Amino acid sequence: MKRPKFSRGAIALVALSFVSVLGLVLAGYFAISQQSMRLSNRSYGATVSAQLAELGLEEALRAITTNNFADWTSGTAPNQTSVDWTLSGTTATATITPPATRYGNSGVTGTAKIRIDNYDAFNRPATWANGTAYRIGDLIGDAGTWYRCVQNHTAVTATNQPPNLSFWVPAPIPWQWSSDTPYNLYDVVNYLGIWYRCISNHNATFPFTSSVVPLNDTTRWATIPSSRAWTTGTSYVEHDVVRAANAANDIVLYRCTVAHTSGATLAAHAANWSTAVVSLATSWARGTVYPRGALVFENGFWYICAHGHTAGLTFANDLALSPPVWSLIADDPDENSWRSTTQYVVGDYIYDDDVEEWYRCIANSLNNPSSDPTYWTAASTNRFPYFSWAWRSTSYRYNSVVFHSASGAGTWYRCIAQGNTNPTTASWENALTASFVWSATANYNIGDAVFRSGSWYRCTVAHINQGPPNAAFWATTPLRSPAWDSGRHYAVDDMALYGGVWYRCLTAHNGLNPSLNAATWSAATNAANNWNSTTAYTTASRVTYGNVWYRCVLANTNVAPGNTTYWTAMGAPVIYAEGTATLIRETVPLRTQLRANVAVAPLVPNAVAGTTTLTINGAGTVDSYDAQRGTYASQTPGFSAVLAAGLTTGTAATITDTTVHGYVAAPSASAAPHAPLTSFGGSAAVTGTLAGTTVDQTRVSRSPFIPQFDPLPNSLRGTEIENGDLTTATSDTLNLGTPGATTPSRYFFDDDNGYGAGNLNLGNPSSGFSLRAINILGPVIIYVNGYLYIRGGTTILNAGIIDIKSTGSLELHCGVFRSYAGSHGFFNRTLDPTKLTLIADSNSNSLTYLRNGNSAIVGINKEFYGVLYAPNTTATVGLGIQTGAVIYGAISAREVTFSAEANVSYDTTLRSTAIPGVDRAFMLTDWRELTSPAERVTLP
């Protein structure tokens, strides 16, 4: 049968249809494969962009930590990665360009861009500038010298510019009043902007109890120049000086310019008063108005102003005036300086030529001659009211500071061999140079200060043998630290870093604690301050964003802080990093943008930590508290203390009968069930509640975190102290440091005293030691080239002690330290653990231990407030803590052993505070990706 003709065509159509379908399937397959490949490439590109953004954060952190923003390249051409940094104001920007071969044959190219707002927050310089409003505690550099502001003022060239001592004091001159320092007659201090002169010895015996502030202690202190409290209805004459509160509620001195009778308020007669009051000056200046009691240095001597006047053409002309307007306080003046018409106040000095004697006013006096004992008393057996900073022919103790010159301009000197020699001899050194002289062999770290060729320099990049004025390594200005300082005066919008939190000042004040004064300070962590996308902001607006304060510079709505057109970051450094990956045949590159804050990396995040083992052989309690909120006794102890140990080959942490209000951390065992390498006694407790009496296993972790930073080398030795410098028949106490100093004073003990070369022995005078006590009056760094022994005594008066005053801080390096039973040990009066860092930085196998005090002797303290750090000790028990010691702070060592009980209260502020004496380090916090268009920023 013949088939229809169309059948062949149908078959052909079927075949063709199949081919078409197959083609469509293949086309779809290829399209899907291409799209899949494209998505795969984009996924890879997104990963690359994220990695590049993270690289940007790492590079930013490196630059901040090392304070090195120089361009650099890595690798061999053409496979080089380059980094290009640009600094503009307080902003640092950079571009990282990896080589084209970085991503193989993928065709991906990438870059990373970085922006750091306030990149110099931890290294910001401080330079004196005309027109700037300065406040008490501000630090500046001017003409090669560094100064601390001691009176609130607005800078005016030649009027209150350094070295005017009424407004500025140079380093390292003693000036800051301390409540627990012994003072002698005529000592000079500054308190809240006013200079005072001691008129009565006080706090002369141990333990030097606190005294009343000079403002309220008129029996012991008199103002310089002489003043009285302003009162209503009082007749004032030209040159009278009064003290009163100003608009900011600070007590300041005012000088009467026009005679008048006061009304209801001082402000009502503001035109009759001037705040230009000269107190102290290292040189006389013509045309200056000097009130009674002002002190000036001229012709190699200190003079006291006997009567208010305006300086004439020359100092010689003024000296020739009769009656005299100046009295030489180191000798007898020529004529009687008492006047019947002058209103004298307590603390005034006059000279009676008839009997050739100085007299001091002891009760406010008008027309009462010096012969009247109700109002006057003979000033001193030396027949003149000497000035404590003026050298005189008497015996000086080690570390005393004087201002001296045979004639002309004077020089500050420091005594380095006690006695009564002239400052121009080898027994003295230039106080502004010798202790800080630059050395070609020293290892300099960021922040180190040196004095060379008449100028101060601050190390900005760690190095060796790069002499100033090399700008790549040295700055001519001091550091304007962001850390809160109780001695500073703060104004509105000032920023302070405290306890790891940035605070903004709301009202002007003097050194109030940020965490305790919500009406004065506002925390960046306070959610009530957070930026809101729906709020209309003006230039008066201040908001927080990502735990950083921002100030609005252009009105806006829904523009997130970070956009520099509308906002500027206040104080805190902030990093933005953007990674960009560009793919072949892709028109839109892939971008990942990250934002992070910068914080101090902790040295001691644990209460007690041993990088190998931690052993407690007794009972006791380990807990925590927050020193920024007050003393331990003023708050309920917390549960944040961590005991950590890092040994991986055996039991790392042994806790016997100890109550731990917090956590225990140790590595896990290698065998199942991989339990933490810990051992607990039957009465041990690890709890998060006061009622807990057992080991809560949820508070025992397998992840100990024990940072180890290298101790700073002792190549910066400073002033060397030999045993012969300390021998004296009148004193067994050594005073070190300067209250209010701009830089720490450095001392190096290196002496053979019969107990080993370089050892420092304190206390137990029956054993032949000449030194019992070291008073730390200001910031001090001590290197002991050997062992430190603080020995016991039979009474409170011969026990060894290192006494850190309320104005002091101590960083002490030694090979081994031993604080014996019966000693006073370390007496940290600040009760701030960050003010004492004790570092045993050798790898000696000799026992190093602490037993801080013995209650068997009345008055000997047991509490140790500070940080103990011994990272290299190889002694059998490592760092030993003996029975009786009570620790407020933290301990970190290679190995830690408590011989009996462990009583440790961890200060949680140590987690966010830079600990001195070790390499500095920073870390990233609040790290997150910015995905909202409103939050993303445009990087250069």
JSON list of C-alpha atoms in Angstrom, two decimals, residues 475-651:
[
{"chain": "A", "resi": 475, "resn": "ALA", "atom": "CA", "xyz": [56.83, 65.98, 67.80]},
{"chain": "A", "resi": 476, "resn": "THR", "atom": "CA", "xyz": [57.66, 69.30, 69.45]},
{"chain": "A", "resi": 477, "resn": "THR", "atom": "CA", "xyz": [54.37, 69.29, 71.36]},
{"chain": "A", "resi": 478, "resn": "PRO", "atom": "CA", "xyz": [53.13, 67.35, 74.38]},
{"chain": "A", "resi": 479, "resn": "LEU", "atom": "CA", "xyz": [50.25, 64.88, 74.19]},
{"chain": "A", "resi": 480, "resn": "ARG", "atom": "CA", "xyz": [46.70, 66.13, 74.72]},
{"chain": "A", "resi": 481, "resn": "SER", "atom": "CA", "xyz": [45.36, 62.93, 76.24]},
{"chain": "A", "resi": 482, "resn": "PRO", "atom": "CA", "xyz": [41.63, 62.18, 75.94]},
{"chain": "A", "resi": 483, "resn": "ALA", "atom": "CA", "xyz": [41.62, 60.32, 79.27]},
{"chain": "A", "resi": 484, "resn": "TRP", "atom": "CA", "xyz": [39.56, 61.94, 82.01]},
{"chain": "A", "resi": 485, "resn": "ASP", "atom": "CA", "xyz": [41.72, 63.81, 84.52]},
{"chain": "A", "resi": 486, "resn": "SER", "atom": "CA", "xyz": [40.43, 64.74, 87.97]},
{"chain": "A", "resi": 487, "resn": "GLY", "atom": "CA", "xyz": [42.81, 67.72, 88.01]},
{"chain": "A", "resi": 488, "resn": "ARG", "atom": "CA", "xyz": [41.37, 69.36, 84.89]},
{"chain": "A", "resi": 489, "resn": "HIS", "atom": "CA", "xyz": [38.72, 72.02, 84.46]},
{"chain": "A", "resi": 490, "resn": "TYR", "atom": "CA", "xyz": [36.18, 70.99, 81.81]},
{"chain": "A", "resi": 491, "resn": "ALA", "atom": "CA", "xyz": [33.93, 73.20, 79.67]},
{"chain": "A", "resi": 492, "resn": "VAL", "atom": "CA", "xyz": [30.76, 72.45, 77.72]},
{"chain": "A", "resi": 493, "resn": "ASP", "atom": "CA", "xyz": [31.32, 69.99, 74.84]},
{"chain": "A", "resi": 494, "resn": "ASP", "atom": "CA", "xyz": [34.70, 68.84, 76.14]},
{"chain": "A", "resi": 495, "resn": "MET", "atom": "CA", "xyz": [35.18, 65.11, 75.60]},
{"chain": "A", "resi": 496, "resn": "ALA", "atom": "CA", "xyz": [36.69, 62.66, 78.07]},
{"chain": "A", "resi": 497, "resn": "LEU", "atom": "CA", "xyz": [37.37, 58.94, 77.84]},
{"chain": "A", "resi": 498, "resn": "TYR", "atom": "CA", "xyz": [36.63, 57.14, 81.09]},
{"chain": "A", "resi": 499, "resn": "GLY", "atom": "CA", "xyz": [36.08, 53.46, 81.75]},
{"chain": "A", "resi": 500, "resn": "GLY", "atom": "CA", "xyz": [36.05, 52.78, 78.01]},
{"chain": "A", "resi": 501, "resn": "VAL", "atom": "CA", "xyz": [33.15, 55.22, 77.46]},
{"chain": "A", "resi": 502, "resn": "TRP", "atom": "CA", "xyz": [33.29, 58.63, 75.78]},
{"chain": "A", "resi": 503, "resn": "TYR", "atom": "CA", "xyz": [31.58, 61.36, 77.81]},
{"chain": "A", "resi": 504, "resn": "ARG", "atom": "CA", "xyz": [30.50, 64.85, 76.74]},
{"chain": "A", "resi": 505, "resn": "CYS", "atom": "CA", "xyz": [30.68, 67.69, 79.26]},
{"chain": "A", "resi": 506, "resn": "LEU", "atom": "CA", "xyz": [27.28, 69.36, 79.82]},
{"chain": "A", "resi": 507, "resn": "THR", "atom": "CA", "xyz": [28.30, 72.06, 82.31]},
{"chain": "A", "resi": 508, "resn": "ALA", "atom": "CA", "xyz": [31.65, 73.62, 83.19]},
{"chain": "A", "resi": 509, "resn": "HIS", "atom": "CA", "xyz": [33.24, 72.12, 86.29]},
{"chain": "A", "resi": 510, "resn": "ASN", "atom": "CA", "xyz": [36.44, 71.01, 87.97]},
{"chain": "A", "resi": 511, "resn": "GLY", "atom": "CA", "xyz": [37.21, 67.30, 87.57]},
{"chain": "A", "resi": 512, "resn": "LEU", "atom": "CA", "xyz": [33.89, 65.65, 88.51]},
{"chain": "A", "resi": 513, "resn": "ASN", "atom": "CA", "xyz": [33.74, 61.89, 87.93]},
{"chain": "A", "resi": 514, "resn": "PRO", "atom": "CA", "xyz": [31.91, 61.26, 84.62]},
{"chain": "A", "resi": 515, "resn": "SER", "atom": "CA", "xyz": [30.21, 58.05, 85.74]},
{"chain": "A", "resi": 516, "resn": "LEU", "atom": "CA", "xyz": [28.87, 59.59, 88.95]},
{"chain": "A", "resi": 517, "resn": "ASN", "atom": "CA", "xyz": [27.64, 62.97, 87.70]},
{"chain": "A", "resi": 518, "resn": "ALA", "atom": "CA", "xyz": [24.88, 62.58, 85.10]},
{"chain": "A", "resi": 519, "resn": "ALA", "atom": "CA", "xyz": [23.99, 66.27, 85.30]},
{"chain": "A", "resi": 520, "resn": "THR", "atom": "CA", "xyz": [27.57, 67.21, 84.38]},
{"chain": "A", "resi": 521, "resn": "TRP", "atom": "CA", "xyz": [28.50, 64.46, 81.92]},
{"chain": "A", "resi": 522, "resn": "SER", "atom": "CA", "xyz": [26.55, 62.51, 79.32]},
{"chain": "A", "resi": 523, "resn": "ALA", "atom": "CA", "xyz": [27.70, 59.06, 78.18]},
{"chain": "A", "resi": 524, "resn": "ALA", "atom": "CA", "xyz": [27.87, 58.03, 74.53]},
{"chain": "A", "resi": 525, "resn": "THR", "atom": "CA", "xyz": [26.36, 54.71, 75.60]},
{"chain": "A", "resi": 526, "resn": "ASN", "atom": "CA", "xyz": [23.18, 56.41, 76.84]},
{"chain": "A", "resi": 527, "resn": "ALA", "atom": "CA", "xyz": [20.40, 55.33, 74.44]},
{"chain": "A", "resi": 528, "resn": "ALA", "atom": "CA", "xyz": [18.52, 58.57, 75.08]},
{"chain": "A", "resi": 529, "resn": "ASN", "atom": "CA", "xyz": [21.20, 60.38, 73.08]},
{"chain": "A", "resi": 530, "resn": "ASN", "atom": "CA", "xyz": [20.98, 58.11, 70.02]},
{"chain": "A", "resi": 531, "resn": "TRP", "atom": "CA", "xyz": [20.51, 59.55, 66.53]},
{"chain": "A", "resi": 532, "resn": "ASN", "atom": "CA", "xyz": [16.97, 59.20, 65.16]},
{"chain": "A", "resi": 533, "resn": "SER", "atom": "CA", "xyz": [16.24, 59.12, 61.43]},
{"chain": "A", "resi": 534, "resn": "THR", "atom": "CA", "xyz": [12.96, 61.04, 61.84]},
{"chain": "A", "resi": 535, "resn": "THR", "atom": "CA", "xyz": [14.32, 63.94, 63.91]},
{"chain": "A", "resi": 536, "resn": "ALA", "atom": "CA", "xyz": [15.12, 67.30, 62.33]},
{"chain": "A", "resi": 537, "resn": "TYR", "atom": "CA", "xyz": [18.57, 68.29, 63.59]},
{"chain": "A", "resi": 538, "resn": "THR", "atom": "CA", "xyz": [20.08, 71.77, 63.80]},
{"chain": "A", "resi": 539, "resn": "THR", "atom": "CA", "xyz": [23.65, 72.95, 64.30]},
{"chain": "A", "resi": 540, "resn": "ALA", "atom": "CA", "xyz": [23.04, 73.00, 68.05]},
{"chain": "A", "resi": 541, "resn": "SER", "atom": "CA", "xyz": [22.32, 69.26, 68.04]},
{"chain": "A", "resi": 542, "resn": "ARG", "atom": "CA", "xyz": [24.55, 66.69, 69.72]},
{"chain": "A", "resi": 543, "resn": "VAL", "atom": "CA", "xyz": [23.78, 62.99, 69.20]},
{"chain": "A", "resi": 544, "resn": "THR", "atom": "CA", "xyz": [25.39, 59.61, 69.69]},
{"chain": "A", "resi": 545, "resn": "TYR", "atom": "CA", "xyz": [25.77, 57.01, 66.99]},
{"chain": "A", "resi": 546, "resn": "GLY", "atom": "CA", "xyz": [27.56, 53.72, 67.47]},
{"chain": "A", "resi": 547, "resn": "ASN", "atom": "CA", "xyz": [28.72, 54.81, 70.96]},
{"chain": "A", "resi": 548, "resn": "VAL", "atom": "CA", "xyz": [30.38, 57.94, 69.55]},
{"chain": "A", "resi": 549, "resn": "TRP", "atom": "CA", "xyz": [29.34, 61.57, 70.04]},
{"chain": "A", "resi": 550, "resn": "TYR", "atom": "CA", "xyz": [28.64, 63.71, 66.95]},
{"chain": "A", "resi": 551, "resn": "ARG", "atom": "CA", "xyz": [28.03, 67.44, 66.49]},
{"chain": "A", "resi": 552, "resn": "CYS", "atom": "CA", "xyz": [25.68, 68.64, 63.75]},
{"chain": "A", "resi": 553, "resn": "VAL", "atom": "CA", "xyz": [27.37, 71.10, 61.34]},
{"chain": "A", "resi": 554, "resn": "LEU", "atom": "CA", "xyz": [24.50, 71.44, 58.85]},
{"chain": "A", "resi": 555, "resn": "ALA", "atom": "CA", "xyz": [20.77, 71.04, 59.52]},
{"chain": "A", "resi": 556, "resn": "ASN", "atom": "CA", "xyz": [19.37, 67.76, 58.25]},
{"chain": "A", "resi": 557, "resn": "THR", "atom": "CA", "xyz": [16.86, 64.95, 58.62]},
{"chain": "A", "resi": 558, "resn": "ASN", "atom": "CA", "xyz": [17.62, 61.27, 58.05]},
{"chain": "A", "resi": 559, "resn": "VAL", "atom": "CA", "xyz": [21.32, 61.79, 57.35]},
{"chain": "A", "resi": 560, "resn": "ALA", "atom": "CA", "xyz": [23.22, 59.44, 59.61]},
{"chain": "A", "resi": 561, "resn": "PRO", "atom": "CA", "xyz": [26.29, 60.68, 61.47]},
{"chain": "A", "resi": 562, "resn": "GLY", "atom": "CA", "xyz": [29.32, 59.72, 59.47]},
{"chain": "A", "resi": 563, "resn": "ASN", "atom": "CA", "xyz": [28.37, 62.01, 56.62]},
{"chain": "A", "resi": 564, "resn": "THR", "atom": "CA", "xyz": [30.95, 64.73, 57.09]},
{"chain": "A", "resi": 565, "resn": "THR", "atom": "CA", "xyz": [28.83, 67.31, 55.25]},
{"chain": "A", "resi": 566, "resn": "TYR", "atom": "CA", "xyz": [26.34, 67.24, 58.10]},
{"chain": "A", "resi": 567, "resn": "TRP", "atom": "CA", "xyz": [28.16, 65.77, 61.13]},
{"chain": "A", "resi": 568, "resn": "THR", "atom": "CA", "xyz": [31.57, 65.73, 62.78]},
{"chain": "A", "resi": 569, "resn": "ALA", "atom": "CA", "xyz": [32.74, 63.12, 65.26]},
{"chain": "A", "resi": 570, "resn": "MET", "atom": "CA", "xyz": [33.65, 64.45, 68.69]},
{"chain": "A", "resi": 571, "resn": "GLY", "atom": "CA", "xyz": [36.70, 63.00, 70.41]},
{"chain": "A", "resi": 572, "resn": "ALA", "atom": "CA", "xyz": [36.52, 59.32, 69.56]},
{"chain": "A", "resi": 573, "resn": "PRO", "atom": "CA", "xyz": [38.33, 57.76, 66.60]},
{"chain": "A", "resi": 574, "resn": "VAL", "atom": "CA", "xyz": [35.98, 56.07, 64.09]},
{"chain": "A", "resi": 575, "resn": "ILE", "atom": "CA", "xyz": [37.04, 53.88, 61.18]},
{"chain": "A", "resi": 576, "resn": "TYR", "atom": "CA", "xyz": [35.14, 53.44, 57.90]},
{"chain": "A", "resi": 577, "resn": "ALA", "atom": "CA", "xyz": [36.51, 50.83, 55.52]},
{"chain": "A", "resi": 578, "resn": "GLU", "atom": "CA", "xyz": [35.09, 49.96, 52.10]},
{"chain": "A", "resi": 579, "resn": "GLY", "atom": "CA", "xyz": [36.15, 47.03, 49.95]},
{"chain": "A", "resi": 580, "resn": "THR", "atom": "CA", "xyz": [35.43, 47.21, 46.23]},
{"chain": "A", "resi": 581, "resn": "ALA", "atom": "CA", "xyz": [35.58, 44.21, 43.88]},
{"chain": "A", "resi": 582, "resn": "THR", "atom": "CA", "xyz": [35.23, 44.85, 40.13]},
{"chain": "A", "resi": 583, "resn": "LEU", "atom": "CA", "xyz": [34.31, 41.91, 37.87]},
{"chain": "A", "resi": 584, "resn": "ILE", "atom": "CA", "xyz": [34.91, 41.53, 34.13]},
{"chain": "A", "resi": 585, "resn": "ARG", "atom": "CA", "xyz": [31.87, 42.60, 32.06]},
{"chain": "A", "resi": 586, "resn": "GLU", "atom": "CA", "xyz": [30.14, 43.92, 35.20]},
{"chain": "A", "resi": 587, "resn": "THR", "atom": "CA", "xyz": [29.26, 47.60, 35.15]},
{"chain": "A", "resi": 588, "resn": "VAL", "atom": "CA", "xyz": [28.41, 47.85, 38.86]},
{"chain": "A", "resi": 589, "resn": "PRO", "atom": "CA", "xyz": [31.25, 46.86, 41.23]},
{"chain": "A", "resi": 590, "resn": "LEU", "atom": "CA", "xyz": [30.53, 45.02, 44.47]},
{"chain": "A", "resi": 591, "resn": "ARG", "atom": "CA", "xyz": [31.10, 47.01, 47.67]},
{"chain": "A", "resi": 592, "resn": "THR", "atom": "CA", "xyz": [31.18, 46.15, 51.36]},
{"chain": "A", "resi": 593, "resn": "GLN", "atom": "CA", "xyz": [31.36, 49.00, 53.87]},
{"chain": "A", "resi": 594, "resn": "LEU", "atom": "CA", "xyz": [32.28, 48.50, 57.53]},
{"chain": "A", "resi": 595, "resn": "ARG", "atom": "CA", "xyz": [32.34, 50.84, 60.52]},
{"chain": "A", "resi": 596, "resn": "ALA", "atom": "CA", "xyz": [34.28, 50.29, 63.76]},
{"chain": "A", "resi": 597, "resn": "ASN", "atom": "CA", "xyz": [35.35, 52.15, 66.88]},
{"chain": "A", "resi": 598, "resn": "VAL", "atom": "CA", "xyz": [38.79, 51.98, 68.46]},
{"chain": "A", "resi": 599, "resn": "ALA", "atom": "CA", "xyz": [39.43, 51.12, 72.11]},
{"chain": "A", "resi": 600, "resn": "VAL", "atom": "CA", "xyz": [42.40, 50.38, 74.33]},
{"chain": "A", "resi": 601, "resn": "ALA", "atom": "CA", "xyz": [43.29, 46.67, 74.31]},
{"chain": "A", "resi": 602, "resn": "PRO", "atom": "CA", "xyz": [43.25, 45.26, 77.84]},
{"chain": "A", "resi": 603, "resn": "LEU", "atom": "CA", "xyz": [46.37, 43.85, 79.48]},
{"chain": "A", "resi": 604, "resn": "VAL", "atom": "CA", "xyz": [44.44, 42.44, 82.44]},
{"chain": "A", "resi": 605, "resn": "PRO", "atom": "CA", "xyz": [40.89, 41.38, 81.46]},
{"chain": "A", "resi": 606, "resn": "ASN", "atom": "CA", "xyz": [41.05, 38.79, 84.29]},
{"chain": "A", "resi": 607, "resn": "ALA", "atom": "CA", "xyz": [41.15, 39.17, 88.05]},
{"chain": "A", "resi": 608, "resn": "VAL", "atom": "CA", "xyz": [44.01, 36.66, 88.21]},
{"chain": "A", "resi": 609, "resn": "ALA", "atom": "CA", "xyz": [45.63, 34.95, 85.24]},
{"chain": "A", "resi": 610, "resn": "GLY", "atom": "CA", "xyz": [48.55, 32.59, 84.74]},
{"chain": "A", "resi": 611, "resn": "THR", "atom": "CA", "xyz": [49.67, 31.79, 81.22]},
{"chain": "A", "resi": 612, "resn": "THR", "atom": "CA", "xyz": [50.62, 28.35, 82.59]},
{"chain": "A", "resi": 613, "resn": "THR", "atom": "CA", "xyz": [49.06, 27.63, 85.99]},
{"chain": "A", "resi": 614, "resn": "LEU", "atom": "CA", "xyz": [47.00, 29.32, 88.68]},
{"chain": "A", "resi": 615, "resn": "THR", "atom": "CA", "xyz": [46.96, 27.73, 92.14]},
{"chain": "A", "resi": 616, "resn": "ILE", "atom": "CA", "xyz": [45.02, 28.82, 95.21]},
{"chain": "A", "resi": 617, "resn": "ASN", "atom": "CA", "xyz": [45.88, 26.79, 98.31]},
{"chain": "A", "resi": 618, "resn": "GLY", "atom": "CA", "xyz": [43.27, 28.20, 100.66]},
{"chain": "A", "resi": 619, "resn": "ALA", "atom": "CA", "xyz": [39.93, 29.91, 101.04]},
{"chain": "A", "resi": 620, "resn": "GLY", "atom": "CA", "xyz": [39.10, 33.57, 100.42]},
{"chain": "A", "resi": 621, "resn": "THR", "atom": "CA", "xyz": [36.82, 35.48, 98.06]},
{"chain": "A", "resi": 622, "resn": "VAL", "atom": "CA", "xyz": [37.36, 36.67, 94.51]},
{"chain": "A", "resi": 623, "resn": "ASP", "atom": "CA", "xyz": [34.87, 39.25, 93.25]},
{"chain": "A", "resi": 624, "resn": "SER", "atom": "CA", "xyz": [34.69, 42.50, 91.27]},
{"chain": "A", "resi": 625, "resn": "TYR", "atom": "CA", "xyz": [33.79, 46.17, 91.58]},
{"chain": "A", "resi": 626, "resn": "ASP", "atom": "CA", "xyz": [33.82, 49.29, 89.43]},
{"chain": "A", "resi": 627, "resn": "ALA", "atom": "CA", "xyz": [36.37, 51.82, 90.69]},
{"chain": "A", "resi": 628, "resn": "GLN", "atom": "CA", "xyz": [34.90, 54.53, 88.47]},
{"chain": "A", "resi": 629, "resn": "ARG", "atom": "CA", "xyz": [31.76, 54.39, 90.63]},
{"chain": "A", "resi": 630, "resn": "GLY", "atom": "CA", "xyz": [33.56, 54.72, 93.93]},
{"chain": "A", "resi": 631, "resn": "THR", "atom": "CA", "xyz": [35.41, 52.58, 96.43]},
{"chain": "A", "resi": 632, "resn": "TYR", "atom": "CA", "xyz": [34.84, 48.89, 96.89]},
{"chain": "A", "resi": 633, "resn": "ALA", "atom": "CA", "xyz": [33.20, 49.53, 100.27]},
{"chain": "A", "resi": 634, "resn": "SER", "atom": "CA", "xyz": [30.68, 51.94, 98.72]},
{"chain": "A", "resi": 635, "resn": "GLN", "atom": "CA", "xyz": [29.08, 49.41, 96.33]},
{"chain": "A", "resi": 636, "resn": "THR", "atom": "CA", "xyz": [27.76, 45.88, 96.19]},
{"chain": "A", "resi": 637, "resn": "PRO", "atom": "CA", "xyz": [30.51, 43.56, 94.88]},
{"chain": "A", "resi": 638, "resn": "GLY", "atom": "CA", "xyz": [29.92, 42.22, 91.39]},
{"chain": "A", "resi": 639, "resn": "PHE", "atom": "CA", "xyz": [30.22, 38.84, 89.69]},
{"chain": "A", "resi": 640, "resn": "SER", "atom": "CA", "xyz": [32.56, 39.71, 86.80]},
{"chain": "A", "resi": 641, "resn": "ALA", "atom": "CA", "xyz": [35.86, 38.42, 88.17]},
{"chain": "A", "resi": 642, "resn": "VAL", "atom": "CA", "xyz": [37.60, 35.80, 86.02]},
{"chain": "A", "resi": 643, "resn": "LEU", "atom": "CA", "xyz": [40.28, 33.36, 87.14]},
{"chain": "A", "resi": 644, "resn": "ALA", "atom": "CA", "xyz": [42.17, 32.12, 84.08]},
{"chain": "A", "resi": 645, "resn": "ALA", "atom": "CA", "xyz": [45.01, 29.72, 83.37]},
{"chain": "A", "resi": 646, "resn": "GLY", "atom": "CA", "xyz": [46.50, 28.55, 80.08]},
{"chain": "A", "resi": 647, "resn": "LEU", "atom": "CA", "xyz": [48.35, 25.25, 80.65]},
{"chain": "A", "resi": 648, "resn": "THR", "atom": "CA", "xyz": [47.30, 22.60, 78.09]},
{"chain": "A", "resi": 649, "resn": "THR", "atom": "CA", "xyz": [49.31, 19.60, 79.35]},
{"chain": "A", "resi": 650, "resn": "GLY", "atom": "CA", "xyz": [47.87, 19.23, 82.85]},
{"chain": "A", "resi": 651, "resn": "THR", "atom": "CA", "xyz": [45.70, 20.91, 85.45]}
]
